[in-house]
């Protein structure tokens, strides 16, 4: 019961087409899971940048979706080859659920895209003194290094001649030994300044310029990073949605052909 009789040439062609699309779907599931893991590992700073845990939640959903797609694609392959109707029906229902979820997620993401920009700008202004994002994105201030006029008035412990914090200075990647003055001998400049973690930077605090400091604002850099990440996730999502849709069509066609 539920197994098909000998199929004609059209049925066999449909069966192997579905098998092929399920292989593509399985590969796509692996890609989605990998993108989710990559997002968690390499782009965790986005959560701090956006001021919400929705970003990491989306990454976890990607991982879970990838696992489900991998498992259901295997089920679809087996159902197509063995011509088992209950497997094909289960495959269709689960794939339909995934397709609807991705469609709703894409619509919501597009609808709230402007809210993300506003939230990110607000978050950045409220966390001007947290320099982790500045180092990661290689930026300075929210709109640019001029925004650190506020920083200069609020940080009395720093040298009054400093225009920007050390995190706005460009990193020195090839450095020599620390000199007696507490500066670092550099292959790029004669001296560089070192932070408490041992990372050396260009001496830019007194007079920041394009050769020694990051002058682009963190808002523009952050928005660019979010758009790049969204483009990757969106591209993968569109690809999976297409394969999922074709898989549903083939599964129902094959389901109806099995006697």
PDB file of C-alpha atoms in Angstrom:
ATOM      1  CA  UNK A   1       0.000   0.000   0.000  1.00  0.00           C
ATOM      2  CA  UNK A   2       1.347   3.405  -0.935  1.00  0.00           C
ATOM      3  CA  UNK A   3       3.874   1.929  -3.404  1.00  0.00           C
ATOM      4  CA  UNK A   4       3.512   2.678  -7.077  1.00  0.00           C
ATOM      5  CA  UNK A   5       3.228   0.233  -9.941  1.00  0.00           C
ATOM      6  CA  UNK A   6       5.530   0.341 -12.961  1.00  0.00           C
ATOM      7  CA  UNK A   7       5.547   3.904 -14.272  1.00  0.00           C
ATOM      8  CA  UNK A   8       5.672   5.089 -17.878  1.00  0.00           C
ATOM      9  CA  UNK A   9       8.488   7.168 -19.393  1.00  0.00           C
ATOM     10  CA  UNK A  10       6.947  10.486 -18.299  1.00  0.00           C
ATOM     11  CA  UNK A  11       6.564   9.221 -14.732  1.00  0.00           C
ATOM     12  CA  UNK A  12      10.149   8.016 -14.599  1.00  0.00           C
ATOM     13  CA  UNK A  13      11.378  11.349 -15.922  1.00  0.00           C
ATOM     14  CA  UNK A  14       9.355  13.143 -13.240  1.00  0.00           C
ATOM     15  CA  UNK A  15      10.693  10.806 -10.571  1.00  0.00           C
ATOM     16  CA  UNK A  16      14.310  11.499 -11.466  1.00  0.00           C
ATOM     17  CA  UNK A  17      13.657  15.228 -11.787  1.00  0.00           C
ATOM     18  CA  UNK A  18      12.302  15.237  -8.249  1.00  0.00           C
ATOM     19  CA  UNK A  19      15.274  13.203  -7.064  1.00  0.00           C
ATOM     20  CA  UNK A  20      17.630  15.753  -8.671  1.00  0.00           C
ATOM     21  CA  UNK A  21      15.842  18.725  -7.118  1.00  0.00           C
ATOM     22  CA  UNK A  22      15.935  17.037  -3.743  1.00  0.00           C
ATOM     23  CA  UNK A  23      19.677  16.600  -4.056  1.00  0.00           C
ATOM     24  CA  UNK A  24      19.910  20.327  -4.811  1.00  0.00           C
ATOM     25  CA  UNK A  25      17.632  21.014  -1.855  1.00  0.00           C
ATOM     26  CA  UNK A  26      19.864  18.891   0.388  1.00  0.00           C
ATOM     27  CA  UNK A  27      22.916  20.877  -0.718  1.00  0.00           C
ATOM     28  CA  UNK A  28      20.929  24.073  -0.165  1.00  0.00           C
ATOM     29  CA  UNK A  29      20.061  22.939   3.355  1.00  0.00           C
ATOM     30  CA  UNK A  30      23.746  22.429   4.084  1.00  0.00           C
ATOM     31  CA  UNK A  31      24.457  25.933   2.730  1.00  0.00           C
ATOM     32  CA  UNK A  32      21.689  27.479   4.871  1.00  0.00           C
ATOM     33  CA  UNK A  33      23.000  25.718   7.973  1.00  0.00           C
ATOM     34  CA  UNK A  34      26.560  26.849   7.162  1.00  0.00           C
ATOM     35  CA  UNK A  35      25.418  30.470   6.695  1.00  0.00           C
ATOM     36  CA  UNK A  36      23.640  30.307  10.054  1.00  0.00           C
ATOM     37  CA  UNK A  37      26.745  28.955  11.806  1.00  0.00           C
ATOM     38  CA  UNK A  38      28.955  31.521  10.046  1.00  0.00           C
ATOM     39  CA  UNK A  39      26.590  34.270  11.186  1.00  0.00           C
ATOM     40  CA  UNK A  40      26.784  33.092  14.803  1.00  0.00           C
ATOM     41  CA  UNK A  41      30.570  32.733  14.816  1.00  0.00           C
ATOM     42  CA  UNK A  42      31.843  35.614  12.666  1.00  0.00           C
ATOM     43  CA  UNK A  43      29.040  38.170  12.871  1.00  0.00           C
ATOM     44  CA  UNK A  44      27.947  38.042  16.517  1.00  0.00           C
ATOM     45  CA  UNK A  45      28.825  41.758  16.744  1.00  0.00           C
ATOM     46  CA  UNK A  46      25.697  42.471  14.674  1.00  0.00           C
ATOM     47  CA  UNK A  47      23.576  41.866  17.769  1.00  0.00           C
ATOM     48  CA  UNK A  48      25.437  44.620  19.606  1.00  0.00           C
ATOM     49  CA  UNK A  49      25.272  46.801  16.515  1.00  0.00           C
ATOM     50  CA  UNK A  50      21.506  46.492  16.095  1.00  0.00           C
ATOM     51  CA  UNK A  51      20.745  46.580  19.818  1.00  0.00           C
ATOM     52  CA  UNK A  52      18.453  43.541  19.588  1.00  0.00           C
ATOM     53  CA  UNK A  53      18.728  39.771  19.899  1.00  0.00           C
ATOM     54  CA  UNK A  54      16.606  39.258  16.774  1.00  0.00           C
ATOM     55  CA  UNK A  55      19.723  38.963  14.612  1.00  0.00           C
ATOM     56  CA  UNK A  56      21.123  35.971  16.490  1.00  0.00           C
ATOM     57  CA  UNK A  57      17.625  34.492  16.702  1.00  0.00           C
ATOM     58  CA  UNK A  58      17.471  34.667  12.907  1.00  0.00           C
ATOM     59  CA  UNK A  59      20.837  32.882  12.744  1.00  0.00           C
ATOM     60  CA  UNK A  60      19.535  30.065  14.954  1.00  0.00           C
ATOM     61  CA  UNK A  61      16.423  29.811  12.784  1.00  0.00           C
ATOM     62  CA  UNK A  62      18.675  29.488   9.718  1.00  0.00           C
ATOM     63  CA  UNK A  63      20.551  26.615  11.347  1.00  0.00           C
ATOM     64  CA  UNK A  64      17.311  24.861  12.335  1.00  0.00           C
ATOM     65  CA  UNK A  65      15.845  25.402   8.851  1.00  0.00           C
ATOM     66  CA  UNK A  66      18.977  23.971   7.261  1.00  0.00           C
ATOM     67  CA  UNK A  67      18.753  20.827   9.399  1.00  0.00           C
ATOM     68  CA  UNK A  68      15.047  20.364   8.573  1.00  0.00           C
ATOM     69  CA  UNK A  69      15.671  20.883   4.838  1.00  0.00           C
ATOM     70  CA  UNK A  70      18.488  18.312   4.885  1.00  0.00           C
ATOM     71  CA  UNK A  71      16.297  15.705   6.606  1.00  0.00           C
ATOM     72  CA  UNK A  72      13.197  16.340   4.495  1.00  0.00           C
ATOM     73  CA  UNK A  73      15.242  16.334   1.265  1.00  0.00           C
ATOM     74  CA  UNK A  74      16.503  12.876   2.167  1.00  0.00           C
ATOM     75  CA  UNK A  75      12.882  11.848   2.762  1.00  0.00           C
ATOM     76  CA  UNK A  76      11.891  13.284  -0.622  1.00  0.00           C
ATOM     77  CA  UNK A  77      14.693  11.416  -2.400  1.00  0.00           C
ATOM     78  CA  UNK A  78      13.630   8.161  -0.762  1.00  0.00           C
ATOM     79  CA  UNK A  79       9.957   8.767  -1.503  1.00  0.00           C
ATOM     80  CA  UNK A  80      10.701   9.508  -5.167  1.00  0.00           C
ATOM     81  CA  UNK A  81      12.957   6.490  -5.747  1.00  0.00           C
ATOM     82  CA  UNK A  82      10.757   4.039  -3.816  1.00  0.00           C
ATOM     83  CA  UNK A  83       7.512   5.682  -5.014  1.00  0.00           C
ATOM     84  CA  UNK A  84       6.046   5.809  -1.490  1.00  0.00           C
ATOM     85  CA  UNK A  85       2.999   8.101  -1.451  1.00  0.00           C
ATOM     86  CA  UNK A  86       2.937   8.787   2.303  1.00  0.00           C
ATOM     87  CA  UNK A  87       6.568   9.978   2.155  1.00  0.00           C
ATOM     88  CA  UNK A  88       5.789  12.243  -0.781  1.00  0.00           C
ATOM     89  CA  UNK A  89       2.773  13.707   1.022  1.00  0.00           C
ATOM     90  CA  UNK A  90       4.794  14.289   4.207  1.00  0.00           C
ATOM     91  CA  UNK A  91       7.526  15.860   2.104  1.00  0.00           C
ATOM     92  CA  UNK A  92       5.041  18.229   0.438  1.00  0.00           C
ATOM     93  CA  UNK A  93       3.486  19.346   3.753  1.00  0.00           C
ATOM     94  CA  UNK A  94       6.838  20.057   5.422  1.00  0.00           C
ATOM     95  CA  UNK A  95       8.239  21.812   2.345  1.00  0.00           C
ATOM     96  CA  UNK A  96       5.098  23.928   2.099  1.00  0.00           C
ATOM     97  CA  UNK A  97       5.552  24.955   5.741  1.00  0.00           C
ATOM     98  CA  UNK A  98       9.193  25.899   5.099  1.00  0.00           C
ATOM     99  CA  UNK A  99       8.246  27.851   1.978  1.00  0.00           C
ATOM    100  CA  UNK A 100       5.519  29.839   3.794  1.00  0.00           C
ATOM    101  CA  UNK A 101       7.844  30.528   6.745  1.00  0.00           C
ATOM    102  CA  UNK A 102      10.586  31.840   4.459  1.00  0.00           C
ATOM    103  CA  UNK A 103       8.088  33.931   2.497  1.00  0.00           C
ATOM    104  CA  UNK A 104       6.638  35.515   5.659  1.00  0.00           C
ATOM    105  CA  UNK A 105      10.139  36.076   7.059  1.00  0.00           C
ATOM    106  CA  UNK A 106      11.230  37.790   3.853  1.00  0.00           C
ATOM    107  CA  UNK A 107       8.154  40.043   3.795  1.00  0.00           C
ATOM    108  CA  UNK A 108       8.602  41.014   7.464  1.00  0.00           C
ATOM    109  CA  UNK A 109      12.306  41.670   6.938  1.00  0.00           C
ATOM    110  CA  UNK A 110      11.544  43.948   3.994  1.00  0.00           C
ATOM    111  CA  UNK A 111       8.732  45.723   5.860  1.00  0.00           C
ATOM    112  CA  UNK A 112      10.868  46.473   8.929  1.00  0.00           C
ATOM    113  CA  UNK A 113      14.082  47.378   7.100  1.00  0.00           C
ATOM    114  CA  UNK A 114      13.677  51.107   7.885  1.00  0.00           C
ATOM    115  CA  UNK A 115      13.124  50.316  11.591  1.00  0.00           C
ATOM    116  CA  UNK A 116      16.447  48.492  11.656  1.00  0.00           C
ATOM    117  CA  UNK A 117      18.269  51.595  10.379  1.00  0.00           C
ATOM    118  CA  UNK A 118      16.633  53.839  12.996  1.00  0.00           C
ATOM    119  CA  UNK A 119      17.281  51.328  15.788  1.00  0.00           C
ATOM    120  CA  UNK A 120      20.914  50.959  14.755  1.00  0.00           C
ATOM    121  CA  UNK A 121      21.516  54.726  14.737  1.00  0.00           C
ATOM    122  CA  UNK A 122      19.887  55.099  18.179  1.00  0.00           C
ATOM    123  CA  UNK A 123      21.909  52.191  19.549  1.00  0.00           C
ATOM    124  CA  UNK A 124      25.143  53.691  18.264  1.00  0.00           C
ATOM    125  CA  UNK A 125      24.507  57.085  19.831  1.00  0.00           C
ATOM    126  CA  UNK A 126      23.740  55.458  23.188  1.00  0.00           C
ATOM    127  CA  UNK A 127      26.906  53.336  23.106  1.00  0.00           C
ATOM    128  CA  UNK A 128      29.447  55.842  21.762  1.00  0.00           C
ATOM    129  CA  UNK A 129      31.940  54.788  24.420  1.00  0.00           C
ATOM    130  CA  UNK A 130      31.840  51.063  23.551  1.00  0.00           C
ATOM    131  CA  UNK A 131      34.766  50.676  21.167  1.00  0.00           C
ATOM    132  CA  UNK A 132      34.337  47.037  20.106  1.00  0.00           C
ATOM    133  CA  UNK A 133      32.234  47.919  17.059  1.00  0.00           C
ATOM    134  CA  UNK A 134      34.672  50.685  16.119  1.00  0.00           C
ATOM    135  CA  UNK A 135      37.517  48.176  15.954  1.00  0.00           C
ATOM    136  CA  UNK A 136      35.524  45.529  14.086  1.00  0.00           C
ATOM    137  CA  UNK A 137      34.067  47.863  11.441  1.00  0.00           C
ATOM    138  CA  UNK A 138      37.145  50.142  11.249  1.00  0.00           C
ATOM    139  CA  UNK A 139      35.110  53.287  11.716  1.00  0.00           C
ATOM    140  CA  UNK A 140      35.008  56.297  14.027  1.00  0.00           C
ATOM    141  CA  UNK A 141      32.016  57.901  15.716  1.00  0.00           C
ATOM    142  CA  UNK A 142      28.445  57.506  14.536  1.00  0.00           C
ATOM    143  CA  UNK A 143      28.484  59.927  11.610  1.00  0.00           C
ATOM    144  CA  UNK A 144      32.272  60.374  11.562  1.00  0.00           C
ATOM    145  CA  UNK A 145      35.134  61.311  13.867  1.00  0.00           C
ATOM    146  CA  UNK A 146      33.632  64.793  14.430  1.00  0.00           C
ATOM    147  CA  UNK A 147      31.052  63.090  16.634  1.00  0.00           C
ATOM    148  CA  UNK A 148      33.718  62.574  19.260  1.00  0.00           C
ATOM    149  CA  UNK A 149      33.481  66.196  20.343  1.00  0.00           C
ATOM    150  CA  UNK A 150      31.037  64.774  22.911  1.00  0.00           C
ATOM    151  CA  UNK A 151      33.591  62.115  23.813  1.00  0.00           C
ATOM    152  CA  UNK A 152      36.266  64.757  24.409  1.00  0.00           C
ATOM    153  CA  UNK A 153      34.071  66.698  26.836  1.00  0.00           C
ATOM    154  CA  UNK A 154      32.939  63.610  28.777  1.00  0.00           C
ATOM    155  CA  UNK A 155      36.288  61.838  29.149  1.00  0.00           C
ATOM    156  CA  UNK A 156      38.367  64.011  31.457  1.00  0.00           C
ATOM    157  CA  UNK A 157      40.822  61.189  32.154  1.00  0.00           C
ATOM    158  CA  UNK A 158      42.168  61.297  28.610  1.00  0.00           C
ATOM    159  CA  UNK A 159      44.736  63.688  27.213  1.00  0.00           C
ATOM    160  CA  UNK A 160      42.987  66.979  26.433  1.00  0.00           C
ATOM    161  CA  UNK A 161      44.803  67.090  23.077  1.00  0.00           C
ATOM    162  CA  UNK A 162      43.154  63.849  21.926  1.00  0.00           C
ATOM    163  CA  UNK A 163      40.569  64.364  19.210  1.00  0.00           C
ATOM    164  CA  UNK A 164      39.425  60.728  19.041  1.00  0.00           C
ATOM    165  CA  UNK A 165      39.839  57.553  21.141  1.00  0.00           C
ATOM    166  CA  UNK A 166      42.592  55.098  20.252  1.00  0.00           C
ATOM    167  CA  UNK A 167      40.068  52.711  18.675  1.00  0.00           C
ATOM    168  CA  UNK A 168      39.611  55.211  15.810  1.00  0.00           C
ATOM    169  CA  UNK A 169      43.285  54.898  14.864  1.00  0.00           C
ATOM    170  CA  UNK A 170      44.270  52.426  12.156  1.00  0.00           C
ATOM    171  CA  UNK A 171      45.846  49.199  13.325  1.00  0.00           C
ATOM    172  CA  UNK A 172      49.544  48.508  12.744  1.00  0.00           C
ATOM    173  CA  UNK A 173      49.846  44.965  11.440  1.00  0.00           C
ATOM    174  CA  UNK A 174      53.651  44.705  11.397  1.00  0.00           C
ATOM    175  CA  UNK A 175      55.212  46.042  14.556  1.00  0.00           C
ATOM    176  CA  UNK A 176      58.577  45.864  16.234  1.00  0.00           C
ATOM    177  CA  UNK A 177      59.530  45.946  19.923  1.00  0.00           C
ATOM    178  CA  UNK A 178      58.025  48.384  22.392  1.00  0.00           C
ATOM    179  CA  UNK A 179      60.222  51.415  22.959  1.00  0.00           C
ATOM    180  CA  UNK A 180      61.078  53.033  26.289  1.00  0.00           C
ATOM    181  CA  UNK A 181      58.387  55.683  25.731  1.00  0.00           C
ATOM    182  CA  UNK A 182      55.595  53.119  25.654  1.00  0.00           C
ATOM    183  CA  UNK A 183      55.225  53.484  21.895  1.00  0.00           C
ATOM    184  CA  UNK A 184      55.778  50.746  19.346  1.00  0.00           C
ATOM    185  CA  UNK A 185      58.361  50.784  16.573  1.00  0.00           C
ATOM    186  CA  UNK A 186      56.461  50.119  13.367  1.00  0.00           C
ATOM    187  CA  UNK A 187      57.325  49.128   9.829  1.00  0.00           C
ATOM    188  CA  UNK A 188      54.743  51.659   8.617  1.00  0.00           C
ATOM    189  CA  UNK A 189      55.603  54.607  10.851  1.00  0.00           C
ATOM    190  CA  UNK A 190      58.457  55.262  13.225  1.00  0.00           C
ATOM    191  CA  UNK A 191      56.141  55.054  16.192  1.00  0.00           C
ATOM    192  CA  UNK A 192      52.762  53.617  17.005  1.00  0.00           C
ATOM    193  CA  UNK A 193      50.668  53.515  20.158  1.00  0.00           C
ATOM    194  CA  UNK A 194      49.695  50.301  21.934  1.00  0.00           C
ATOM    195  CA  UNK A 195      46.449  49.622  23.800  1.00  0.00           C
ATOM    196  CA  UNK A 196      46.027  47.532  26.961  1.00  0.00           C
ATOM    197  CA  UNK A 197      45.416  44.369  24.915  1.00  0.00           C
ATOM    198  CA  UNK A 198      48.787  44.731  23.169  1.00  0.00           C
ATOM    199  CA  UNK A 199      47.395  45.823  19.787  1.00  0.00           C
ATOM    200  CA  UNK A 200      49.398  48.637  18.212  1.00  0.00           C
ATOM    201  CA  UNK A 201      47.823  51.587  16.408  1.00  0.00           C
ATOM    202  CA  UNK A 202      48.869  54.570  14.360  1.00  0.00           C
ATOM    203  CA  UNK A 203      49.444  57.712  16.481  1.00  0.00           C
ATOM    204  CA  UNK A 204      46.310  59.521  15.286  1.00  0.00           C
ATOM    205  CA  UNK A 205      44.588  60.796  18.410  1.00  0.00           C
ATOM    206  CA  UNK A 206      45.990  64.315  18.268  1.00  0.00           C
ATOM    207  CA  UNK A 207      45.450  64.898  14.556  1.00  0.00           C
ATOM    208  CA  UNK A 208      43.354  62.201  12.821  1.00  0.00           C
ATOM    209  CA  UNK A 209      43.622  61.971   9.027  1.00  0.00           C
ATOM    210  CA  UNK A 210      42.951  59.423   6.296  1.00  0.00           C
ATOM    211  CA  UNK A 211      46.459  57.935   6.594  1.00  0.00           C
ATOM    212  CA  UNK A 212      46.311  57.220  10.314  1.00  0.00           C
ATOM    213  CA  UNK A 213      42.633  57.035  11.329  1.00  0.00           C
ATOM    214  CA  UNK A 214      39.302  55.560  10.279  1.00  0.00           C
ATOM    215  CA  UNK A 215      37.273  58.611   9.254  1.00  0.00           C
ATOM    216  CA  UNK A 216      34.074  56.920   8.059  1.00  0.00           C
ATOM    217  CA  UNK A 217      31.189  56.938  10.548  1.00  0.00           C
ATOM    218  CA  UNK A 218      30.159  53.662  12.161  1.00  0.00           C
ATOM    219  CA  UNK A 219      26.539  54.138  11.083  1.00  0.00           C
ATOM    220  CA  UNK A 220      27.432  54.010   7.374  1.00  0.00           C
ATOM    221  CA  UNK A 221      29.864  51.138   7.929  1.00  0.00           C
ATOM    222  CA  UNK A 222      27.354  49.249  10.057  1.00  0.00           C
ATOM    223  CA  UNK A 223      24.536  49.744   7.574  1.00  0.00           C
ATOM    224  CA  UNK A 224      26.807  48.496   4.800  1.00  0.00           C
ATOM    225  CA  UNK A 225      27.702  45.404   6.860  1.00  0.00           C
ATOM    226  CA  UNK A 226      24.037  44.692   7.600  1.00  0.00           C
ATOM    227  CA  UNK A 227      23.099  45.077   3.911  1.00  0.00           C
ATOM    228  CA  UNK A 228      25.930  42.774   2.818  1.00  0.00           C
ATOM    229  CA  UNK A 229      24.890  40.149   5.341  1.00  0.00           C
ATOM    230  CA  UNK A 230      21.221  40.520   4.402  1.00  0.00           C
ATOM    231  CA  UNK A 231      22.108  40.110   0.709  1.00  0.00           C
ATOM    232  CA  UNK A 232      23.885  36.820   1.434  1.00  0.00           C
ATOM    233  CA  UNK A 233      21.068  35.469   3.592  1.00  0.00           C
ATOM    234  CA  UNK A 234      18.447  36.756   1.140  1.00  0.00           C
ATOM    235  CA  UNK A 235      20.203  35.196  -1.847  1.00  0.00           C
ATOM    236  CA  UNK A 236      20.443  31.836  -0.112  1.00  0.00           C
ATOM    237  CA  UNK A 237      16.796  32.136   0.946  1.00  0.00           C
ATOM    238  CA  UNK A 238      15.599  32.874  -2.598  1.00  0.00           C
ATOM    239  CA  UNK A 239      17.560  29.912  -3.938  1.00  0.00           C
ATOM    240  CA  UNK A 240      16.121  27.571  -1.312  1.00  0.00           C
ATOM    241  CA  UNK A 241      12.601  28.933  -1.899  1.00  0.00           C
ATOM    242  CA  UNK A 242      12.879  28.198  -5.632  1.00  0.00           C
ATOM    243  CA  UNK A 243      14.142  24.654  -5.082  1.00  0.00           C
ATOM    244  CA  UNK A 244      11.469  24.110  -2.411  1.00  0.00           C
ATOM    245  CA  UNK A 245       8.706  25.292  -4.755  1.00  0.00           C
ATOM    246  CA  UNK A 246       9.878  23.035  -7.584  1.00  0.00           C
ATOM    247  CA  UNK A 247      10.172  20.122  -5.165  1.00  0.00           C
ATOM    248  CA  UNK A 248       6.564  20.635  -4.051  1.00  0.00           C
ATOM    249  CA  UNK A 249       5.336  20.729  -7.642  1.00  0.00           C
ATOM    250  CA  UNK A 250       7.205  17.564  -8.590  1.00  0.00           C
ATOM    251  CA  UNK A 251       6.164  15.736  -5.406  1.00  0.00           C
ATOM    252  CA  UNK A 252       2.458  16.405  -6.004  1.00  0.00           C
ATOM    253  CA  UNK A 253       2.716  15.476  -9.673  1.00  0.00           C
ATOM    254  CA  UNK A 254       4.500  12.244  -8.762  1.00  0.00           C
ATOM    255  CA  UNK A 255       2.031  11.603  -5.923  1.00  0.00           C
ATOM    256  CA  UNK A 256      -0.893  11.783  -8.374  1.00  0.00           C
ATOM    257  CA  UNK A 257       0.832   9.490 -10.895  1.00  0.00           C
ATOM    258  CA  UNK A 258       1.470   6.698  -8.386  1.00  0.00           C
ATOM    259  CA  UNK A 259      -1.402   4.192  -8.427  1.00  0.00           C
TER     260      UNK A 259
END
